[in-house]
């Protein structure tokens, strides 16, 4: 079964994202704002558990990484949804990226940088020194960056799945650039 078909309970999302359950509940109630079609299912009635998608797991895992890097939770949750719920088609040398996933591993590492004015998501291949120039140009010389590929790998490891297996499944039958 695909990680995108599975639903996760609140305790599972907290565990998979590396957060204590209490902090997850606090952040979910205070900061998490998801787009249409991405809201948790259920809840609101005593005994009716909420279920979350894999995209929610990635939203919280990335927000946690940014907070650990010194970003406020409100700023982390302002930008984490851009990674978790949006993707992009391949264009001008940039490969496709599915929502909630890093770029396919064959393209390199996925970096996610933010500052108060915006965000940047891109690939980093050690042989390409121009990647950091792109970030500096996009975010005006100051930003906080996380390695989204590493965050994704940690989430997959907590699930007992190999990250390459999930990426292969998600990007199979898609044209490569």
Short mmCIF file of C-alpha atoms in Angstrom, two decimals:
data_model
loop_
_atom_site.label_atom_id
_atom_site.label_comp_id
_atom_site.label_asym_id
_atom_site.label_seq_id
_atom_site.Cartn_x
_atom_site.Cartn_y
_atom_site.Cartn_z
CA UNK A 1 0.00 0.00 0.00
CA UNK A 2 1.25 3.47 -0.87
CA UNK A 3 2.05 5.87 1.95
CA UNK A 4 -0.37 8.25 0.24
CA UNK A 5 -3.25 5.79 0.64
CA UNK A 6 -2.63 5.21 4.34
CA UNK A 7 -4.16 7.29 7.11
CA UNK A 8 -2.32 8.03 10.33
CA UNK A 9 -3.70 8.71 13.79
CA UNK A 10 -2.48 11.68 15.81
CA UNK A 11 -0.05 9.59 17.89
CA UNK A 12 1.38 8.06 14.70
CA UNK A 13 1.92 11.46 13.08
CA UNK A 14 3.66 12.68 16.23
CA UNK A 15 5.90 9.60 16.33
CA UNK A 16 6.69 9.59 12.60
CA UNK A 17 7.54 13.29 12.63
CA UNK A 18 9.74 12.88 15.72
CA UNK A 19 7.60 15.02 18.02
CA UNK A 20 6.31 14.31 21.51
CA UNK A 21 2.53 13.86 21.33
CA UNK A 22 1.86 16.92 23.51
CA UNK A 23 3.95 19.19 21.29
CA UNK A 24 2.24 17.78 18.20
CA UNK A 25 -1.18 18.52 19.69
CA UNK A 26 -0.11 22.05 20.62
CA UNK A 27 1.34 22.76 17.19
CA UNK A 28 -1.61 21.19 15.40
CA UNK A 29 -4.06 23.35 17.32
CA UNK A 30 -2.04 26.53 17.15
CA UNK A 31 -0.10 26.57 13.89
CA UNK A 32 -1.08 23.93 11.38
CA UNK A 33 -3.19 25.39 8.61
CA UNK A 34 -3.62 23.09 5.67
CA UNK A 35 -5.13 23.83 2.30
CA UNK A 36 -8.44 22.67 0.92
CA UNK A 37 -8.57 18.92 0.59
CA UNK A 38 -5.75 18.41 3.07
CA UNK A 39 -7.52 18.83 6.39
CA UNK A 40 -7.46 15.90 8.81
CA UNK A 41 -10.48 13.62 8.65
CA UNK A 42 -12.65 12.92 11.68
CA UNK A 43 -12.42 14.32 15.17
CA UNK A 44 -14.67 17.01 16.56
CA UNK A 45 -16.75 14.44 18.41
CA UNK A 46 -15.61 12.66 21.54
CA UNK A 47 -14.22 9.27 20.60
CA UNK A 48 -13.90 10.09 16.89
CA UNK A 49 -10.16 10.04 16.15
CA UNK A 50 -8.67 12.33 13.54
CA UNK A 51 -6.77 10.71 10.73
CA UNK A 52 -3.99 12.42 8.84
CA UNK A 53 -2.25 11.93 5.51
CA UNK A 54 1.43 11.36 4.76
CA UNK A 55 1.56 15.01 3.69
CA UNK A 56 0.66 16.01 7.26
CA UNK A 57 3.50 13.83 8.56
CA UNK A 58 5.97 15.66 6.31
CA UNK A 59 4.54 19.07 7.25
CA UNK A 60 5.18 18.41 10.93
CA UNK A 61 8.56 16.73 10.40
CA UNK A 62 9.84 19.69 8.37
CA UNK A 63 8.40 22.25 10.79
CA UNK A 64 10.17 20.41 13.63
CA UNK A 65 13.49 20.60 11.75
CA UNK A 66 13.12 24.32 11.14
CA UNK A 67 12.25 24.95 14.80
CA UNK A 68 15.31 22.97 15.88
CA UNK A 69 17.35 25.19 13.53
CA UNK A 70 16.09 28.30 15.35
CA UNK A 71 12.99 29.29 13.38
CA UNK A 72 9.79 30.16 15.29
CA UNK A 73 6.98 27.58 15.04
CA UNK A 74 4.71 30.15 13.36
CA UNK A 75 7.29 30.79 10.63
CA UNK A 76 8.04 27.07 10.25
CA UNK A 77 4.33 26.35 9.74
CA UNK A 78 4.00 29.28 7.35
CA UNK A 79 6.36 27.53 4.92
CA UNK A 80 6.27 23.76 5.66
CA UNK A 81 2.95 23.39 3.76
CA UNK A 82 4.65 24.57 0.56
CA UNK A 83 6.72 21.40 0.63
CA UNK A 84 4.05 19.10 2.06
CA UNK A 85 1.10 19.99 -0.17
CA UNK A 86 2.59 21.33 -3.40
CA UNK A 87 4.96 19.93 -5.96
CA UNK A 88 6.04 20.89 -9.41
CA UNK A 89 6.43 19.64 -12.94
CA UNK A 90 9.83 19.28 -14.51
CA UNK A 91 11.02 22.49 -16.20
CA UNK A 92 14.28 24.08 -17.34
CA UNK A 93 16.53 21.41 -15.89
CA UNK A 94 14.58 21.05 -12.64
CA UNK A 95 13.04 17.60 -12.16
CA UNK A 96 9.47 16.92 -11.13
CA UNK A 97 8.72 16.92 -7.40
CA UNK A 98 5.63 15.27 -5.94
CA UNK A 99 3.88 16.97 -2.98
CA UNK A 100 5.30 15.83 0.35
CA UNK A 101 8.30 14.14 -1.25
CA UNK A 102 11.84 15.16 -2.03
CA UNK A 103 13.04 15.04 -5.61
CA UNK A 104 13.88 11.53 -6.81
CA UNK A 105 17.23 10.46 -5.36
CA UNK A 106 18.78 10.19 -8.84
CA UNK A 107 18.68 14.01 -9.03
CA UNK A 108 20.53 14.63 -5.74
CA UNK A 109 19.50 15.95 -2.34
CA UNK A 110 16.43 18.12 -1.84
CA UNK A 111 17.08 21.31 0.08
CA UNK A 112 14.35 23.50 1.57
CA UNK A 113 15.29 27.04 2.59
CA UNK A 114 13.12 29.74 4.16
CA UNK A 115 13.33 33.28 5.43
CA UNK A 116 10.73 35.82 6.50
CA UNK A 117 9.99 36.74 2.89
CA UNK A 118 9.80 33.40 1.11
CA UNK A 119 11.01 29.90 0.48
CA UNK A 120 13.12 27.92 -1.98
CA UNK A 121 12.99 24.20 -2.75
CA UNK A 122 15.63 22.74 -5.02
CA UNK A 123 18.08 19.97 -5.79
CA UNK A 124 21.66 19.89 -4.67
CA UNK A 125 24.13 17.72 -6.44
CA UNK A 126 27.62 17.97 -4.91
CA UNK A 127 29.09 18.41 -8.40
CA UNK A 128 26.92 21.52 -8.98
CA UNK A 129 28.36 24.50 -7.09
CA UNK A 130 25.63 26.79 -8.45
CA UNK A 131 22.91 25.51 -6.12
CA UNK A 132 23.80 27.80 -3.23
CA UNK A 133 23.94 30.77 -5.59
CA UNK A 134 20.34 30.00 -6.54
CA UNK A 135 19.31 30.04 -2.89
CA UNK A 136 21.15 33.28 -2.16
CA UNK A 137 19.55 34.92 -5.20
CA UNK A 138 16.07 33.66 -4.33
CA UNK A 139 16.17 34.55 -0.64
CA UNK A 140 18.36 37.66 -0.59
CA UNK A 141 21.42 36.31 1.20
CA UNK A 142 19.89 35.14 4.49
CA UNK A 143 17.92 31.98 5.14
CA UNK A 144 17.56 28.83 7.22
CA UNK A 145 17.91 25.59 5.28
CA UNK A 146 17.08 21.97 6.01
CA UNK A 147 17.95 18.89 4.03
CA UNK A 148 14.45 17.67 3.14
CA UNK A 149 15.83 14.39 1.80
CA UNK A 150 17.24 13.59 5.24
CA UNK A 151 13.98 14.54 6.97
CA UNK A 152 12.08 12.29 4.54
CA UNK A 153 14.53 9.44 5.17
CA UNK A 154 14.02 9.72 8.94
CA UNK A 155 10.25 9.59 8.51
CA UNK A 156 10.56 6.52 6.26
CA UNK A 157 12.88 4.79 8.73
CA UNK A 158 10.36 5.39 11.53
CA UNK A 159 7.72 3.77 9.28
CA UNK A 160 9.95 0.78 8.66
CA UNK A 161 10.16 1.63 4.94
CA UNK A 162 13.15 2.41 2.78
CA UNK A 163 13.05 5.96 1.37
CA UNK A 164 14.15 4.84 -2.09
CA UNK A 165 11.28 2.34 -2.21
CA UNK A 166 8.74 5.11 -1.60
CA UNK A 167 10.38 7.46 -4.10
CA UNK A 168 10.56 4.72 -6.75
CA UNK A 169 6.86 3.99 -6.20
CA UNK A 170 5.90 7.66 -6.44
CA UNK A 171 8.01 8.51 -9.48
CA UNK A 172 7.58 5.27 -11.47
CA UNK A 173 6.38 5.71 -15.03
CA UNK A 174 7.11 9.41 -14.97
CA UNK A 175 9.46 10.82 -17.57
CA UNK A 176 12.87 11.70 -16.24
CA UNK A 177 14.69 14.81 -17.42
#
